[in-house]
Coordinates of C-alpha atoms and ligand atoms in Angstrom, one line a residue:
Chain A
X1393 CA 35.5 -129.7 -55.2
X1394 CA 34.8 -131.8 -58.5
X1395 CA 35.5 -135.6 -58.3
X1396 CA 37.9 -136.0 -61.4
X1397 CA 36.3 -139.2 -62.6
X1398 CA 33.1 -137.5 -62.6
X1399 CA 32.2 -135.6 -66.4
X1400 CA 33.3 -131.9 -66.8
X1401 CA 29.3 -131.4 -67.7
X1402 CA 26.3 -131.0 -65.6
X1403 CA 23.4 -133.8 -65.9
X1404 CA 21.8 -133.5 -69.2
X1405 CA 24.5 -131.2 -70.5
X1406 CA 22.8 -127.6 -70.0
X1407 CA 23.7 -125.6 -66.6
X1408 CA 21.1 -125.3 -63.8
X1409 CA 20.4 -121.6 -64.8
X1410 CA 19.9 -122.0 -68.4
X1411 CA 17.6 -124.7 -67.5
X1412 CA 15.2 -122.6 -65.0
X1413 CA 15.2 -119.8 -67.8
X1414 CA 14.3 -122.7 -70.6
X1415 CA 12.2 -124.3 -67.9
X1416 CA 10.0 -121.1 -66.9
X1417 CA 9.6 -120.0 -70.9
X1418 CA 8.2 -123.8 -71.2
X1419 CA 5.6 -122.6 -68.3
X1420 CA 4.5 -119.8 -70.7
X1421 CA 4.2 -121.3 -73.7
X1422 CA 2.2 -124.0 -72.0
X1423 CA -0.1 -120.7 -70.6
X1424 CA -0.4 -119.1 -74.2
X1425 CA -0.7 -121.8 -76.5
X1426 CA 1.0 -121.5 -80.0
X1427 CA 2.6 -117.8 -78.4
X1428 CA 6.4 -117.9 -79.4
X1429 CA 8.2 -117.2 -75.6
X1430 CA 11.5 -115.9 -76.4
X1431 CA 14.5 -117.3 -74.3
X1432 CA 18.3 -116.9 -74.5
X1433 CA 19.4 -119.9 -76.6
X1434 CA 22.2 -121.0 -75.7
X1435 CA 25.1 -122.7 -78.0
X1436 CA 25.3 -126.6 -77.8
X1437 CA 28.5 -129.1 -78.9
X1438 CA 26.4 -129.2 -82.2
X1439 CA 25.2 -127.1 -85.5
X1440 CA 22.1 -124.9 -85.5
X1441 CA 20.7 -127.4 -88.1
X1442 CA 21.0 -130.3 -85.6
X1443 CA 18.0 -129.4 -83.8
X1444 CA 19.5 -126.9 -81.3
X1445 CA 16.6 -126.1 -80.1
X1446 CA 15.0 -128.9 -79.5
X1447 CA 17.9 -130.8 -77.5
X1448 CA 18.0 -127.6 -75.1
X1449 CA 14.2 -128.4 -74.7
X1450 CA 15.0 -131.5 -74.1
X1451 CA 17.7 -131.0 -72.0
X1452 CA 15.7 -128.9 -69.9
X1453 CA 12.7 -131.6 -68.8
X1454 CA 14.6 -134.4 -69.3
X1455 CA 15.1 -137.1 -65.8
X1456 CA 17.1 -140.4 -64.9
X1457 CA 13.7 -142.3 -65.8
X1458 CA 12.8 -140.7 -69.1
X1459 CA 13.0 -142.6 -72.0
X1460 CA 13.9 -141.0 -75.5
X1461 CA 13.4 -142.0 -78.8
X1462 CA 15.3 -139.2 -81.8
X1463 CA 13.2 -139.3 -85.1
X1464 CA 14.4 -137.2 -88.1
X1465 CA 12.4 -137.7 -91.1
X1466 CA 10.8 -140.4 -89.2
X1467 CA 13.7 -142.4 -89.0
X1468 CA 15.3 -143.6 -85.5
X1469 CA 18.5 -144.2 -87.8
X1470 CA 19.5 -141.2 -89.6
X1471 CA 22.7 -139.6 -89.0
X1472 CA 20.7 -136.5 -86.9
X1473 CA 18.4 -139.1 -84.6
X1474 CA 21.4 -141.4 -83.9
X1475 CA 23.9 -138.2 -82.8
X1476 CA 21.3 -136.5 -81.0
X1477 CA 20.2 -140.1 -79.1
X1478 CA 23.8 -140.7 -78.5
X1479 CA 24.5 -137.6 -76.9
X1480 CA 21.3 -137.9 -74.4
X1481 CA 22.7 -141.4 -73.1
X1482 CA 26.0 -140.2 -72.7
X1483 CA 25.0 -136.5 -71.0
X1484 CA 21.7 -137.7 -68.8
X1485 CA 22.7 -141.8 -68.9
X1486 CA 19.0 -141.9 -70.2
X1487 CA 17.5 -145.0 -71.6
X1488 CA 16.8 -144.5 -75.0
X1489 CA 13.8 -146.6 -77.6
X1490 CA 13.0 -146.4 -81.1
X1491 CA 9.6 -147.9 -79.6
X1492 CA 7.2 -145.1 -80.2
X1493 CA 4.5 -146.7 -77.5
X1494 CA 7.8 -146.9 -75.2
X1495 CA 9.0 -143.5 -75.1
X1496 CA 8.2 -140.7 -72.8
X1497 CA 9.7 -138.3 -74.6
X1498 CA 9.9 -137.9 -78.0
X1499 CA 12.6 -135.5 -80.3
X1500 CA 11.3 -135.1 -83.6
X1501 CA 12.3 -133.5 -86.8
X1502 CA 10.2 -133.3 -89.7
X1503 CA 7.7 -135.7 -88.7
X1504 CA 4.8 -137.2 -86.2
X1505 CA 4.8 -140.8 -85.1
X1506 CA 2.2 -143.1 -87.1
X1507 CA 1.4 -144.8 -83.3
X1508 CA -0.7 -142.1 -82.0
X1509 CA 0.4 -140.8 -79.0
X1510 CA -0.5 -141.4 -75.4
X1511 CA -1.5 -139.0 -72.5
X1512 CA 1.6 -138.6 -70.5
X1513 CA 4.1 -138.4 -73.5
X1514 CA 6.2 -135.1 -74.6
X1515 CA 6.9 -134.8 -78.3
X1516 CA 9.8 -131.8 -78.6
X1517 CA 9.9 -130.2 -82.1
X1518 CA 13.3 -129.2 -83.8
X1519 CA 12.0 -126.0 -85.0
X1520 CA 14.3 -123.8 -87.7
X1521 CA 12.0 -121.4 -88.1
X1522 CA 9.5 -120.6 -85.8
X1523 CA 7.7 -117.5 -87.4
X1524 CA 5.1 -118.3 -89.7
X1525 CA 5.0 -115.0 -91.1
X1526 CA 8.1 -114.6 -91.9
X1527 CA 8.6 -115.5 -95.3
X1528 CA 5.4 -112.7 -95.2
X1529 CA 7.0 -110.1 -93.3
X1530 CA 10.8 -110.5 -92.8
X1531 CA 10.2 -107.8 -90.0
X1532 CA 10.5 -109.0 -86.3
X1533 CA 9.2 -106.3 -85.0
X1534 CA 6.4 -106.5 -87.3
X1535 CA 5.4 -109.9 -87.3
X1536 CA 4.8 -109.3 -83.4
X1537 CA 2.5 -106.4 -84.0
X1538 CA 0.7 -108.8 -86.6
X1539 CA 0.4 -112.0 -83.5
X1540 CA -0.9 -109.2 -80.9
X1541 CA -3.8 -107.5 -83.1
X1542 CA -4.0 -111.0 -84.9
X1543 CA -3.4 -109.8 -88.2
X1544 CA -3.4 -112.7 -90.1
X1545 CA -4.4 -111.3 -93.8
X1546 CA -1.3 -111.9 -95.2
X1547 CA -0.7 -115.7 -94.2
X1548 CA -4.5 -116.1 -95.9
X1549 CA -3.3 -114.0 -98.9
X1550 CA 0.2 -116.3 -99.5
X1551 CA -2.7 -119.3 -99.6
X1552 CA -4.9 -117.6 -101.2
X1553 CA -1.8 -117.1 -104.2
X1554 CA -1.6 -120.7 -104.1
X1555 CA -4.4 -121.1 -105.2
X1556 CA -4.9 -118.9 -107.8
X1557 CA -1.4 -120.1 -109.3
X1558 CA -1.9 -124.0 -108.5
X1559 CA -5.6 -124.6 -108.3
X1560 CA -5.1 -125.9 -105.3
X1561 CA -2.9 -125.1 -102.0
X1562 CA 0.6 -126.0 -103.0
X1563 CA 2.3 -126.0 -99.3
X1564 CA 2.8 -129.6 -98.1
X1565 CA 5.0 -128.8 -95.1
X1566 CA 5.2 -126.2 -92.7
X1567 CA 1.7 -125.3 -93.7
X1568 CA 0.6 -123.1 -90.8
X1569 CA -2.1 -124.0 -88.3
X1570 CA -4.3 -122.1 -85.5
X1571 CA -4.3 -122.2 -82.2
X1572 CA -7.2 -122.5 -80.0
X1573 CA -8.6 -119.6 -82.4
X1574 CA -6.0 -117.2 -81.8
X1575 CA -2.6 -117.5 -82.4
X1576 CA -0.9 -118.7 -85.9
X1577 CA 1.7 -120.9 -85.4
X1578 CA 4.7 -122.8 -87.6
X1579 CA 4.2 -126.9 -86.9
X1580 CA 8.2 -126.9 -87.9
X1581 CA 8.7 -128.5 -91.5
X1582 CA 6.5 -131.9 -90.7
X1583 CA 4.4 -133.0 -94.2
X1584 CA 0.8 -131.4 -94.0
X1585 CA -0.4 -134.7 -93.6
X1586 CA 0.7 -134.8 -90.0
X1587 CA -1.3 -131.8 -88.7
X1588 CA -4.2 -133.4 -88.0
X1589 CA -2.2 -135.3 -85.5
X1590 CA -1.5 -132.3 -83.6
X1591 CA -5.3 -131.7 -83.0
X1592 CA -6.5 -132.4 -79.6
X1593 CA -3.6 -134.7 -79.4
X1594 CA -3.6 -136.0 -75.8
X1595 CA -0.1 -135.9 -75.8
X1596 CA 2.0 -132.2 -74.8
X1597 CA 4.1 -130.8 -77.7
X1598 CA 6.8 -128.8 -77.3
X1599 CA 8.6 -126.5 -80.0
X1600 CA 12.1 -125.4 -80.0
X1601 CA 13.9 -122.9 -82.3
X1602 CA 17.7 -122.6 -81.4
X1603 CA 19.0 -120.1 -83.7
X1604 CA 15.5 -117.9 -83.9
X1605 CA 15.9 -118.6 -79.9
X1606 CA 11.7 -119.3 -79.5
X1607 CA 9.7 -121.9 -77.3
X1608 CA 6.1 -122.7 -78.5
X1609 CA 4.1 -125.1 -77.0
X1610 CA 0.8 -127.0 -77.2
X1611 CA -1.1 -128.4 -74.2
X1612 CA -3.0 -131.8 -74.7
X1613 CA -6.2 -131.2 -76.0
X1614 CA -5.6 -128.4 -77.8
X1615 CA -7.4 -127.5 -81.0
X1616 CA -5.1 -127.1 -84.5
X1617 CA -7.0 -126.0 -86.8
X1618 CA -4.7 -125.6 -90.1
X1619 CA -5.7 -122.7 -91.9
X1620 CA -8.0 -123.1 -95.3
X1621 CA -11.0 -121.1 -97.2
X1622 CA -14.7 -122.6 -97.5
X1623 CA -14.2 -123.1 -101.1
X1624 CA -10.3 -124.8 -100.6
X1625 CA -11.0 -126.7 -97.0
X1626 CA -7.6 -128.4 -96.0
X1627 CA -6.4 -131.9 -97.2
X1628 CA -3.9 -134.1 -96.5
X1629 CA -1.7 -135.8 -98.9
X1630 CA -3.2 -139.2 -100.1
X1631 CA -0.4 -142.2 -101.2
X1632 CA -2.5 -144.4 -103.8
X1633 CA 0.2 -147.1 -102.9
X1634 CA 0.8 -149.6 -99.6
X1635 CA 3.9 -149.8 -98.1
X1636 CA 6.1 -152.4 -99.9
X1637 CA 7.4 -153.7 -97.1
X1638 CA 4.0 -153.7 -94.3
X1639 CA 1.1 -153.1 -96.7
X1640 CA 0.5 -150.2 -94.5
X1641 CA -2.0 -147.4 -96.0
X1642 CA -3.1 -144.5 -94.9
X1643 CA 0.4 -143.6 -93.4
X1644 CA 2.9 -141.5 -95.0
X1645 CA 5.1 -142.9 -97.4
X1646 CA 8.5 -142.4 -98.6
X1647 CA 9.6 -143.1 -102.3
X1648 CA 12.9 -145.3 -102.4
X1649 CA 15.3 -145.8 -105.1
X1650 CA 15.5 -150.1 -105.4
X1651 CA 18.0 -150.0 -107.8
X1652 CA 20.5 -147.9 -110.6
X1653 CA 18.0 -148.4 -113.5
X1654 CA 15.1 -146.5 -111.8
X1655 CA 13.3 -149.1 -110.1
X1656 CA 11.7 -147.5 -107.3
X1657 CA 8.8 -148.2 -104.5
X1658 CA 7.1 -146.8 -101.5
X1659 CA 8.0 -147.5 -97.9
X1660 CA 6.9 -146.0 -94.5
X1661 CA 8.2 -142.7 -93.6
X1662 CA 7.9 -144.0 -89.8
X1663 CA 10.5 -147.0 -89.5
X1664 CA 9.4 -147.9 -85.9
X1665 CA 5.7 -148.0 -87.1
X1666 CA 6.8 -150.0 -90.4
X1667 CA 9.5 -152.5 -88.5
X1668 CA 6.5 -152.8 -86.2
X1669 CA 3.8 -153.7 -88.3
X1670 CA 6.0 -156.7 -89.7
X1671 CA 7.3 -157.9 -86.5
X1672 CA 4.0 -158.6 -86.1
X1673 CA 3.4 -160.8 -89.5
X1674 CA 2.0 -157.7 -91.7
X1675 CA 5.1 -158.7 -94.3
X1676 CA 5.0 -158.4 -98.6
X1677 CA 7.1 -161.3 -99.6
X1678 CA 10.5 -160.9 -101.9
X1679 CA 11.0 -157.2 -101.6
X1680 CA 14.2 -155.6 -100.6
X1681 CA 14.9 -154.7 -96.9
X1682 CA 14.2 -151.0 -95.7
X1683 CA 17.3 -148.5 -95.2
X1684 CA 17.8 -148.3 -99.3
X1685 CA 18.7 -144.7 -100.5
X1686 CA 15.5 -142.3 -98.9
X1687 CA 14.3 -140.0 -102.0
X1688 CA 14.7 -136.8 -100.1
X1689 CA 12.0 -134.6 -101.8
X1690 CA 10.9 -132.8 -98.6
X1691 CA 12.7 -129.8 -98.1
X1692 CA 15.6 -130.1 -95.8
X1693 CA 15.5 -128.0 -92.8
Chain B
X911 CA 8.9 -128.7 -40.3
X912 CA 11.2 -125.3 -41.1
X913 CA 14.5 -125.5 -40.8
X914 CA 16.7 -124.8 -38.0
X915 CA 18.7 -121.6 -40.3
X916 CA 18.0 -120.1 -43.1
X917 CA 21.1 -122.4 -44.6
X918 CA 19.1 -125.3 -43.7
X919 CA 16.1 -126.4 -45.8
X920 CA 16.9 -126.3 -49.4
X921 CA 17.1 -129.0 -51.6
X922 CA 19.7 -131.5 -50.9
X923 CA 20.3 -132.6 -54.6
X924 CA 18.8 -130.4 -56.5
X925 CA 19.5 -131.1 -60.0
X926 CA 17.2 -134.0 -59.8
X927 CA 14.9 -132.8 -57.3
X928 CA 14.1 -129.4 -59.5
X929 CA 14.1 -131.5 -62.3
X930 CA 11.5 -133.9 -61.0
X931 CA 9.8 -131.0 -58.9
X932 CA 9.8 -129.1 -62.3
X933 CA 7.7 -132.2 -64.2
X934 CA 5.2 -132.2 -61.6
X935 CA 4.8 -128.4 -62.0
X936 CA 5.0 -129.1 -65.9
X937 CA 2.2 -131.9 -65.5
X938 CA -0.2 -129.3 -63.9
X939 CA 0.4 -126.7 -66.4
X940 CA -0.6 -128.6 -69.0
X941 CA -3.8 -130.6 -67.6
X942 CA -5.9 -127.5 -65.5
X943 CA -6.6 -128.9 -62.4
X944 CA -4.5 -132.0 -62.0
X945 CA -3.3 -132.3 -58.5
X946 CA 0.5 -133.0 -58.1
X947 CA 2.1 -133.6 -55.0
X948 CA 6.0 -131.9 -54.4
X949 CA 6.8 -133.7 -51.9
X950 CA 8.8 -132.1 -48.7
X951 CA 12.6 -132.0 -50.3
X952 CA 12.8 -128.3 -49.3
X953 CA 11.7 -127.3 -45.7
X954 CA 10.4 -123.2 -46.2
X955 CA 10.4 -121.0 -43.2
X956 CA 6.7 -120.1 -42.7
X957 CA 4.3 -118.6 -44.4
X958 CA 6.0 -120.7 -47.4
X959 CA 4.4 -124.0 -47.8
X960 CA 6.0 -126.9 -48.9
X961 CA 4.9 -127.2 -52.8
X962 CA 5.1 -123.1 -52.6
X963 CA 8.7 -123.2 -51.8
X964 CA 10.2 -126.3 -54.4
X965 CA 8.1 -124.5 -56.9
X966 CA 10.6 -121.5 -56.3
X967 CA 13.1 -123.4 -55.2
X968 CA 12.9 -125.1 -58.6
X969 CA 12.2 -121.9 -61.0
X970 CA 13.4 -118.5 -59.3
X971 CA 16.4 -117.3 -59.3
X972 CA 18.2 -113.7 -59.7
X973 CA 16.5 -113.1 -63.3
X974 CA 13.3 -113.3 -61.4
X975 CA 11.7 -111.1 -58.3
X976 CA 9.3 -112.5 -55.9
X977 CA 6.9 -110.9 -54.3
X978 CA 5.6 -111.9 -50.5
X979 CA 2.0 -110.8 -49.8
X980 CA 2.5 -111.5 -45.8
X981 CA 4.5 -108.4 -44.4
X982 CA 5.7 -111.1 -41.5
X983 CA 7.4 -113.3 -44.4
X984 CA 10.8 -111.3 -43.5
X985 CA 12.3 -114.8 -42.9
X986 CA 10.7 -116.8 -45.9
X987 CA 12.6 -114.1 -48.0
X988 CA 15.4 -114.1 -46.6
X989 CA 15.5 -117.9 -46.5
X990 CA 14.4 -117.8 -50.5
X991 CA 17.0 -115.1 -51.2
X992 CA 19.8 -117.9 -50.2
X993 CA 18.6 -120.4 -51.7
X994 CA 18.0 -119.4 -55.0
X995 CA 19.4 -116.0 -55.4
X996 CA 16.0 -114.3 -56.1
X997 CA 15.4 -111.0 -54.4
X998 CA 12.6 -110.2 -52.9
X999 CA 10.7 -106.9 -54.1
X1000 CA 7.9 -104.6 -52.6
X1001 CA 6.5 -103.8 -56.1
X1002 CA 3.7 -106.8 -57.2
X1003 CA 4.2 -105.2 -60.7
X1004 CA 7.4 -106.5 -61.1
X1005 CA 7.0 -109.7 -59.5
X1006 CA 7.2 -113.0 -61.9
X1007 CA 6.1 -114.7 -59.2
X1008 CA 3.8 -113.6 -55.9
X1009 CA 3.5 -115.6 -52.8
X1010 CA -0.3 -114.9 -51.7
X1011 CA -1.7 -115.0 -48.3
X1012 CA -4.8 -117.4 -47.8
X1013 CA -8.1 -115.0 -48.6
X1014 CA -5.8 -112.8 -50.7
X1015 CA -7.9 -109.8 -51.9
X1016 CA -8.9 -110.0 -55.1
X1017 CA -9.0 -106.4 -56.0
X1018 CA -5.1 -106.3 -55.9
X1019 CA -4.3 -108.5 -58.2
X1020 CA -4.8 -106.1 -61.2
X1021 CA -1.6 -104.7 -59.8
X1022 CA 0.6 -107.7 -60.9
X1023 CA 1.9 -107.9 -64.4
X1024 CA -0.3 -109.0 -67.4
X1025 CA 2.3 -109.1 -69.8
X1026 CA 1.6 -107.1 -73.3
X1027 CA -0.2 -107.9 -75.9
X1028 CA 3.3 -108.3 -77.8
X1029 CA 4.8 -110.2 -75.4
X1030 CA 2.0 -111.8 -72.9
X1031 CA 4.4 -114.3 -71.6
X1032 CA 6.0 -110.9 -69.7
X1033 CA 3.2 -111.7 -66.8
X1034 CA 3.1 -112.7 -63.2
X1035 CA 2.9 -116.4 -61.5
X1036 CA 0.4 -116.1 -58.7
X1037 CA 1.1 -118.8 -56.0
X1038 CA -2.3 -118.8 -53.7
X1039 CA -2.4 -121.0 -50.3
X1040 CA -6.0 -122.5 -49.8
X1041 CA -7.5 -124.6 -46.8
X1042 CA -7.4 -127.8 -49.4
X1043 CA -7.6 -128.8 -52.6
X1044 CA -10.3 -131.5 -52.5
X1045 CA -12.8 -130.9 -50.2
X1046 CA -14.4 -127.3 -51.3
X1047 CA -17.0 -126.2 -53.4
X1048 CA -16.8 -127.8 -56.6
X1049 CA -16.0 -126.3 -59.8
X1050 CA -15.8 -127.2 -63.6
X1051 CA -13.0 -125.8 -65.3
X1052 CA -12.6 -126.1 -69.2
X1053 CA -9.6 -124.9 -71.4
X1054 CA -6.7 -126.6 -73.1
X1055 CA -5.3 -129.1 -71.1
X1056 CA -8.6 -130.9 -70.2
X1057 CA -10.1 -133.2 -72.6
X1058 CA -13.8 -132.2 -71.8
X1059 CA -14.2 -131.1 -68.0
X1060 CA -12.4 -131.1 -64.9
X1061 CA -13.8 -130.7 -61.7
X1062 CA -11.8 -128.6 -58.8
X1063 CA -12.6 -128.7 -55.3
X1064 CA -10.8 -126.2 -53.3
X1065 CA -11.5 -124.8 -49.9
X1066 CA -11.3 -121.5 -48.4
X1067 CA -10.8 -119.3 -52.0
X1068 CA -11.1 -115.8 -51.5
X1069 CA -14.2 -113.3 -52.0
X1070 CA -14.6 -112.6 -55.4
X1071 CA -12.1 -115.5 -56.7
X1072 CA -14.2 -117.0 -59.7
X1073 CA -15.5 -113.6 -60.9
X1074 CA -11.6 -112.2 -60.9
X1075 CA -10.8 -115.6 -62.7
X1076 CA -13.3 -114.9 -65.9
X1077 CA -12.3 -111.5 -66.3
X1078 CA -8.6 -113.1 -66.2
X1079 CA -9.4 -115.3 -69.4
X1080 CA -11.2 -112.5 -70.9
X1081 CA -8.4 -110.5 -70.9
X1082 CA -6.0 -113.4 -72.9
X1083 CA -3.5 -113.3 -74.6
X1084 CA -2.5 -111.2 -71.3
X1085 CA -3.6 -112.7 -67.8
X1086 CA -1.7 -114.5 -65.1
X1087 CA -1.2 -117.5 -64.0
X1088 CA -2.3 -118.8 -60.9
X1089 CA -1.1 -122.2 -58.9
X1090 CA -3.3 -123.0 -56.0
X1091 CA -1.4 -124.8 -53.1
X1092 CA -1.8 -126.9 -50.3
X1093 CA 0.9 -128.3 -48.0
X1094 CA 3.1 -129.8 -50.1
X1095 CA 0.2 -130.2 -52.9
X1096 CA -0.6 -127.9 -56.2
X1097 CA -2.8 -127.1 -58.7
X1098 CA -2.7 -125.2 -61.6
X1099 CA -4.9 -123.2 -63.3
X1100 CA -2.9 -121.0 -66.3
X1101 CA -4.9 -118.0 -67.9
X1102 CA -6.1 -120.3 -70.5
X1103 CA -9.0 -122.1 -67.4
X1104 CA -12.2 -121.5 -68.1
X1105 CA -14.5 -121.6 -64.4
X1106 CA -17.8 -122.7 -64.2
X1107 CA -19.4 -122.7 -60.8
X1108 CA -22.0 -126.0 -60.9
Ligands
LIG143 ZN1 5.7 -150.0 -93.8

């Protein structure tokens, strides 16, 4: 019999058995690194663009003594991170950080912590489309015959395009990666720039699509390789300007609209890294505060 | 320890002791050879062991058969079966997961399921007892997961276990997966481990 002043909703929201089914897909993906396990997604008190699959992830390993941080664009206080934050601490009671170095578990969207991360942390992907063939081959059934034989032509043949159109590789998200030599994966939409944090990161990363209803994973250690030609090797974006407000370089930067006549700057992408950085002195003098208007010129999900 | 019925034994809060149980199991998925210890929240009927058992007791239930290699392990089943609502079956190929027997032969265990190479994650979860898990032979393992090397030392592996091993990683993405265990200890070693005797 259910105490009445007890929530309607198991701990962490998700039933027992939908969390063994999410749980033993996690065990596979772990086994096949950068294989797509499918598992019946189910629906959460939330959109398919919210990161559906990533909060069933999460819902699934989450404990009383995790703490979460939410990122979504590499903010801890967009509309997405604060919802999704908010509805851990209310459905697990788990303490939550915007501390990167604090976290054990980590939901992101669209980017990778600055702070590298530690052995012993989960970062959990919102994935909204897990298939990086897909925009190659908008057959299912195809696509797996492709991942089995490791038919990876085509994905070399979109870059390939790129490059005769552009000069150069024009994807600067979502640009595919391989796995330990074999299998192809989607990094979600993070900026290009952040895939060579996902190489033999000694954190575990975790990938979850809701609506395509995949799991993908990648074991510390693990060697990303993102996908280039001898002639074309892989680069990351390069910002020629510091962060206006830490001085930061090398990170990636956001462009932010100062004021109504076009004034603009660059600011971390990563506010924990940023806010950070100046607790700790690295300030520029005289400039507005972060949390102005973000120039959203990464695809949204 | 077992317990005294087959109603007896399971976990006593098990939202939060599968959920920890399943982070431990988790953790040695995802670093090859780490040892992680289950603790004794569930109390199996014998042949189970203790990190055997919550590692069922945490991830089977009736979308998943179980497969006993012990023909005495009537009880264990039947003890499973109530807890969890996994059935037992007498087929390894359909097993997701198979309860091994200490010096388990290795020839059979091209009879569990390898998955396909569309969908490799189709494959069986090979739960083997040994004598321990520290004081053996040691072996290097390699493979995602482990930084550089990890060294294993289990006891009392079967005939045949480190030959049946490489052709296992050959054979990714397809393979099994394999937990060694030890009272209430495990290991794991996921078709992705490399062996190399030293
Ligand atoms: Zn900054």
């Amino acid at each position: 019999m259910r105490n009445p002043s007890l929530p309607a909703y198991n701990f962490a929201y998700l039933d027992e058995q939908t969390k063994r089914m999410i749980r033993r897909a996690i065990l596979k993906a772990i086994a096949i690194p950068g294989y797509q396990v499918p598992f019946a997604s189910r629906e959460m008190p939330m959109p398919y663009g919210w990161g559906t699959g990533g909060v069933q992830v999460t819902a699934s390993i989450l404990g009383p003594d995790d703490v979460l941080k939410v990122i979504d664009q590499g903010a801890d206080d967009t509309t997405n991170a604060v919802s999704i934050r908010a509805f851990f601490a209310k459905v697990a009671n788990v303490a939550t950080t915007t501390r990167t170095a604090d976290a054990t578990i980590i939901q992101t969207r669209h980017r990778i912590p600055e702070t590298p991360l530690a052995h012993g942390q989960i970062i959990v992907y919102q994935v909204p489309i897990p298939e990086p063939l897909r925009f190659l081959e908008p057959r299912e059934t195809e696509t797996r015959v492709m991942h089995a034989l490791e038919e990876y032509g085509l994905v070399h043949v979109k870059l390939y395009e790129d490059i005769a159109q552009h000069g150069h590789i024009a994807t600067t998200y979502a640009y595919p990666v391989k796995v330990e030599g074999r299998y192809v994966m989607d990094p979600s939409p993070i900026p290009k720039f952040d895939n060579p944090k996902m190489h033999r990161s000694p954190a575990l990363q975790l990938f979850g699509a809701g609506r395509e209803k995949r799991i993908y994973a990648l074991p510390p250690f693990t060697d990303v390789v993102s996908l280039d030609f001898e002639d074309h090797p892989f680069t990351v974006q390069r910002f020629e300007a510091r962060c206006a407000l830490c001085n930061a370089q090398e990170v990636y930067l956001d462009e932010v609209i100062t004021d109504d006549r076009g004034g603009r700057m660059f600011v971390c992408s990563d506010t924990d890294y940023c806010e950070t950085r100046r607790s700790k002195g690295s300030q520029v003098g005289g400039l507005p505060q972060h949390g102005a208007a973000k120039a959203d010129w990464e695809a949204a999900e | 320890m077992a317990g005294t019925t087959l109603l007896d034994g399971g976990f006593t809060a098990p939202v939060f002791q599968s959920q920890a149980a399943f982070r431990l199991v988790m953790d040695a998925m995802a670093q090859p050879g780490r040892i992680v210890d289950l603790g004794h929240a569930v109390q199996p009927p014998a042949p189970l062991e203790p990190a055997a058992a919550a590692f069922l007791a945490t991830l089977a239930d009736y979308d998943t058969l179980v497969w006993f290699e012990d023909s005495g392990a009537d009880t264990a089943a039947s003890w499973l079966t109530f807890h969890t609502g996994a059935a037992v079956t007498r087929d390894p190929s359909m097993a997701s997961y198979a309860v091994l027997s200490q010096n388990s032969p290795v020839s059979s265990w091209r009879n569990f399921a390898m998955g396909s190479l569309s969908y490799p994650d189709r494959s069986a979860t090979l739960l083997l007892p040994v004598e321990s898990l520290r004081d053996g032979t040691p072996l290097t393992v390699r493979g995602p997961g482990i930084e550089t090397v990890a060294v294993i030392s289990p006891r009392g592996l079967p005939d045949g276990f480190t030959e049946t091993m490489a052709i296992n990683v050959a054979r990714f993405p397809q393979g099994f997966d394999l937990l060694m265990t030890c009272g209430s200890e495990l290991l794991a070693l996921p078709r992705t481990t490399r062996l190399v005797e030293t």
